[in-house]
PDB file of C-alpha atoms in Angstrom:
ATOM      1  CA  MET I   1      28.851  -1.197   9.725  1.00 60.00           C
ATOM      2  CA  LYS I   2      25.900   0.044   7.699  1.00 65.00           C
ATOM      3  CA  LYS I   3      27.343  -1.655   4.619  1.00 70.00           C
ATOM      4  CA  ASP I   4      27.161  -4.988   6.453  1.00 70.00           C
ATOM      5  CA  ILE I   5      23.360  -4.907   6.724  1.00 71.00           C
ATOM      6  CA  GLN I   6      21.773  -7.079   4.061  1.00 73.00           C
ATOM      7  CA  ILE I   7      18.146  -6.360   3.134  1.00 71.00           C
ATOM      8  CA  PRO I   8      16.941  -8.827   0.483  1.00 85.00           C
ATOM      9  CA  GLU I   9      14.695  -7.923  -2.448  1.00 88.00           C
ATOM     10  CA  VAL I  10      10.964  -8.004  -1.753  1.00 93.00           C
ATOM     11  CA  SER I  11       8.668 -10.218  -3.803  1.00 93.00           C
ATOM     12  CA  GLY I  12       5.145 -11.440  -3.160  1.00 95.00           C
ATOM     13  CA  VAL I  13       4.057  -8.279  -1.347  1.00 97.00           C
ATOM     14  CA  GLU I  14       2.014  -5.575  -3.095  1.00 97.00           C
ATOM     15  CA  ILE I  15       0.295  -2.291  -2.337  1.00 98.00           C
ATOM     16  CA  ALA I  16      -3.009  -1.675  -4.116  1.00 97.00           C
ATOM     17  CA  VAL I  17      -5.497   1.163  -4.331  1.00 97.00           C
ATOM     18  CA  VAL I  18      -9.015  -0.251  -4.594  1.00 97.00           C
ATOM     19  CA  PHE I  19     -12.221   1.514  -5.612  1.00 96.00           C
ATOM     20  CA  GLU I  20     -15.066  -0.026  -3.628  1.00 94.00           C
ATOM     21  CA  HIS I  21     -18.483   0.687  -2.228  1.00 91.00           C
ATOM     22  CA  ASN I  22     -18.824   1.605   1.436  1.00 89.00           C
ATOM     23  CA  ASP I  23     -22.129   0.148   2.666  1.00 89.00           C
ATOM     24  CA  ILE I  24     -22.085   2.114   5.919  1.00 90.00           C
ATOM     25  CA  TYR I  25     -21.914   5.565   4.305  1.00 89.00           C
ATOM     26  CA  ASN I  26     -23.323   4.526   0.897  1.00 92.00           C
ATOM     27  CA  THR I  27     -20.295   6.025  -0.903  1.00 91.00           C
ATOM     28  CA  ASP I  28     -17.701   4.788  -3.361  1.00 92.00           C
ATOM     29  CA  ASP I  29     -14.282   5.074  -1.726  1.00 94.00           C
ATOM     30  CA  TRP I  30     -10.628   4.612  -2.625  1.00 97.00           C
ATOM     31  CA  ASN I  31      -8.852   2.396  -0.080  1.00 96.00           C
ATOM     32  CA  VAL I  32      -5.231   1.283   0.166  1.00 97.00           C
ATOM     33  CA  TYR I  33      -4.496  -2.397   0.839  1.00 97.00           C
ATOM     34  CA  ILE I  34      -1.353  -4.371   1.529  1.00 98.00           C
ATOM     35  CA  ILE I  35      -1.349  -7.815  -0.080  1.00 98.00           C
ATOM     36  CA  ASN I  36       0.749 -10.737   1.150  1.00 98.00           C
ATOM     37  CA  GLN I  37       1.055 -13.355  -1.600  1.00 96.00           C
ATOM     38  CA  LYS I  38       3.780 -15.213   0.264  1.00 96.00           C
ATOM     39  CA  ASP I  39       3.285 -18.649   1.820  1.00 96.00           C
ATOM     40  CA  VAL I  40       4.586 -17.278   5.129  1.00 97.00           C
ATOM     41  CA  ALA I  41       3.148 -14.693   7.503  1.00 98.00           C
ATOM     42  CA  LEU I  42       4.656 -11.212   7.691  1.00 98.00           C
ATOM     43  CA  ASP I  43       5.514 -10.017  11.182  1.00 97.00           C
ATOM     44  CA  VAL I  44       5.668  -6.439  12.486  1.00 97.00           C
ATOM     45  CA  VAL I  45       4.558  -4.839   9.224  1.00 98.00           C
ATOM     46  CA  VAL I  46       5.074  -1.073   9.253  1.00 98.00           C
ATOM     47  CA  VAL I  47       3.724   1.084   6.426  1.00 98.00           C
ATOM     48  CA  VAL I  48       4.764   4.740   6.207  1.00 98.00           C
ATOM     49  CA  CYS I  49       2.691   6.773   3.745  1.00 96.00           C
ATOM     50  CA  LYS I  50       2.941  10.276   2.360  1.00 96.00           C
ATOM     51  CA  GLY I  51       1.922  12.293  -0.672  1.00 95.00           C
ATOM     52  CA  PHE I  52       4.160  14.905  -2.238  1.00 95.00           C
ATOM     53  CA  ASN I  53       5.118  16.999  -5.259  1.00 94.00           C
ATOM     54  CA  GLU I  54       7.568  19.835  -5.849  1.00 91.00           C
ATOM     55  CA  THR I  55       5.651  22.303  -3.664  1.00 92.00           C
ATOM     56  CA  LYS I  56       3.398  20.260  -1.347  1.00 92.00           C
ATOM     57  CA  GLU I  57       3.730  17.424   1.099  1.00 94.00           C
ATOM     58  CA  THR I  58       1.080  15.696   3.183  1.00 94.00           C
ATOM     59  CA  ALA I  59       1.472  14.645   6.770  1.00 93.00           C
ATOM     60  CA  THR I  60       3.182  11.293   7.195  1.00 95.00           C
ATOM     61  CA  MET I  61       0.886   8.441   8.201  1.00 94.00           C
ATOM     62  CA  ARG I  62       2.135   5.284   9.901  1.00 96.00           C
ATOM     63  CA  LYS I  63       0.309   1.964  10.195  1.00 96.00           C
ATOM     64  CA  LYS I  64       1.479  -1.128  12.071  1.00 97.00           C
ATOM     65  CA  ILE I  65       0.134  -4.627  11.549  1.00 97.00           C
ATOM     66  CA  ASP I  66       1.401  -7.181  14.083  1.00 98.00           C
ATOM     67  CA  VAL I  67       0.897 -10.189  11.779  1.00 98.00           C
ATOM     68  CA  LEU I  68      -0.297 -10.366   8.175  1.00 98.00           C
ATOM     69  CA  ASP I  69      -1.107 -14.017   7.541  1.00 98.00           C
ATOM     70  CA  ALA I  70       0.199 -15.893   4.515  1.00 97.00           C
ATOM     71  CA  ASN I  71      -1.836 -15.288   1.352  1.00 97.00           C
ATOM     72  CA  SER I  72      -3.952 -12.563   2.924  1.00 97.00           C
ATOM     73  CA  PHE I  73      -4.483  -8.819   2.756  1.00 97.00           C
ATOM     74  CA  ALA I  74      -5.352  -5.890   5.016  1.00 97.00           C
ATOM     75  CA  LYS I  75      -6.825  -2.431   4.533  1.00 96.00           C
ATOM     76  CA  ILE I  76      -4.320   0.287   5.407  1.00 95.00           C
ATOM     77  CA  GLU I  77      -6.160   3.547   4.863  1.00 93.00           C
ATOM     78  CA  TRP I  78      -8.785   5.511   2.981  1.00 93.00           C
ATOM     79  CA  LEU I  79      -7.266   7.721   0.265  1.00 93.00           C
ATOM     80  CA  GLN I  80      -8.837  11.094  -0.541  1.00 92.00           C
ATOM     81  CA  PRO I  81      -9.194  11.769  -4.288  1.00 93.00           C
ATOM     82  CA  ASP I  82      -7.579  15.210  -3.754  1.00 92.00           C
ATOM     83  CA  LEU I  83      -4.304  13.352  -3.166  1.00 93.00           C
ATOM     84  CA  PHE I  84      -4.284  11.743  -6.637  1.00 95.00           C
ATOM     85  CA  ALA I  85      -2.571  14.884  -7.996  1.00 94.00           C
ATOM     86  CA  LEU I  86       0.434  14.040  -5.791  1.00 96.00           C
ATOM     87  CA  ASP I  87       2.938  11.194  -5.891  1.00 97.00           C
ATOM     88  CA  ASN I  88       1.731   8.791  -3.202  1.00 97.00           C
ATOM     89  CA  GLN I  89       4.495   6.757  -1.581  1.00 97.00           C
ATOM     90  CA  PHE I  90       4.180   3.735   0.712  1.00 97.00           C
ATOM     91  CA  GLN I  91       7.322   2.487   2.431  1.00 97.00           C
ATOM     92  CA  VAL I  92       6.761  -1.059   3.710  1.00 97.00           C
ATOM     93  CA  THR I  93       9.015  -2.786   6.251  1.00 96.00           C
ATOM     94  CA  PHE I  94       8.392  -6.255   7.692  1.00 97.00           C
ATOM     95  CA  PHE I  95       9.949  -9.463   8.952  1.00 96.00           C
ATOM     96  CA  ALA I  96       9.441 -12.834   7.240  1.00 95.00           C
ATOM     97  CA  ASN I  97      11.261 -15.926   8.512  1.00 92.00           C
ATOM     98  CA  ASN I  98      13.239 -13.674  10.902  1.00 91.00           C
ATOM     99  CA  THR I  99      14.615 -11.625   7.991  1.00 92.00           C
ATOM    100  CA  LEU I 100      14.052  -7.884   7.599  1.00 92.00           C
ATOM    101  CA  PHE I 101      12.531  -6.726   4.293  1.00 95.00           C
ATOM    102  CA  GLU I 102      11.867  -3.224   2.998  1.00 95.00           C
ATOM    103  CA  LYS I 103      10.374  -1.826  -0.195  1.00 96.00           C
ATOM    104  CA  THR I 104       8.974   1.510  -1.332  1.00 97.00           C
ATOM    105  CA  PHE I 105       5.857   1.470  -3.511  1.00 97.00           C
ATOM    106  CA  THR I 106       4.679   4.539  -5.450  1.00 97.00           C
ATOM    107  CA  PHE I 107       1.583   5.665  -7.275  1.00 97.00           C
ATOM    108  CA  PRO I 108       2.863   8.486  -9.516  1.00 97.00           C
ATOM    109  CA  LYS I 109       0.700  11.606  -9.635  1.00 96.00           C
ATOM    110  CA  ASN I 110      -2.485  11.412 -11.717  1.00 95.00           C
ATOM    111  CA  THR I 111      -2.241   7.635 -12.226  1.00 95.00           C
ATOM    112  CA  ILE I 112      -5.056   6.657  -9.856  1.00 96.00           C
ATOM    113  CA  LYS I 113      -8.113   6.717 -12.136  1.00 94.00           C
ATOM    114  CA  GLU I 114     -11.259   4.662 -12.532  1.00 93.00           C
ATOM    115  CA  GLU I 115     -10.359   3.964 -16.173  1.00 92.00           C
ATOM    116  CA  GLY I 116      -7.240   2.068 -15.085  1.00 91.00           C
ATOM    117  CA  LEU I 117      -8.961  -0.311 -12.663  1.00 95.00           C
ATOM    118  CA  ARG I 118      -8.501  -4.037 -13.156  1.00 95.00           C
ATOM    119  CA  MET I 119      -9.412  -7.105 -11.135  1.00 96.00           C
ATOM    120  CA  ILE I 120      -6.712  -7.961  -8.610  1.00 96.00           C
ATOM    121  CA  SER I 121      -7.179 -11.706  -8.355  1.00 93.00           C
ATOM    122  CA  SER I 122      -5.433 -12.162  -5.001  1.00 92.00           C
ATOM    123  CA  ILE I 123      -8.028  -9.970  -3.229  1.00 94.00           C
ATOM    124  CA  GLN I 124     -10.949 -10.201  -5.679  1.00 94.00           C
ATOM    125  CA  LYS I 125     -11.332  -6.426  -5.875  1.00 94.00           C
ATOM    126  CA  ARG I 126     -10.971  -3.873  -8.661  1.00 95.00           C
ATOM    127  CA  GLY I 127      -7.954  -1.637  -8.230  1.00 96.00           C
ATOM    128  CA  LEU I 128      -4.463  -0.594  -9.227  1.00 97.00           C
ATOM    129  CA  LEU I 129      -1.121  -1.973  -8.065  1.00 96.00           C
ATOM    130  CA  ALA I 130       1.694   0.392  -7.071  1.00 96.00           C
ATOM    131  CA  LYS I 131       5.029   0.462  -8.861  1.00 89.00           C
TER     132      LYS I 131
END
């Protein structure tokens, strides 16, 4: 039965870590965004996040977005710089055109750095895309 479930490959959806200024607190923060580059809306988007290495694991965070419009993006969470020493994993599940999609995105440990920032044209912010 499990072998009968078909989950197609995900394209047009990205996870990014963005370094941006927070006007409210006058700080520079690292924020995680989900980017929908598809021409269709994503329904019931669920993002499950955690950081880990061989000896440590963070608490699991879950975020639900009812609808992520076509060609749009949404902020998921603030990311503490202390977590950059861990592998940071984001498992994304959503429906598009009544089809279930799932993909796991990862920022390997020590890869989130200011030196690696580049302009992400779809959101017009400087950041890094997950693998």
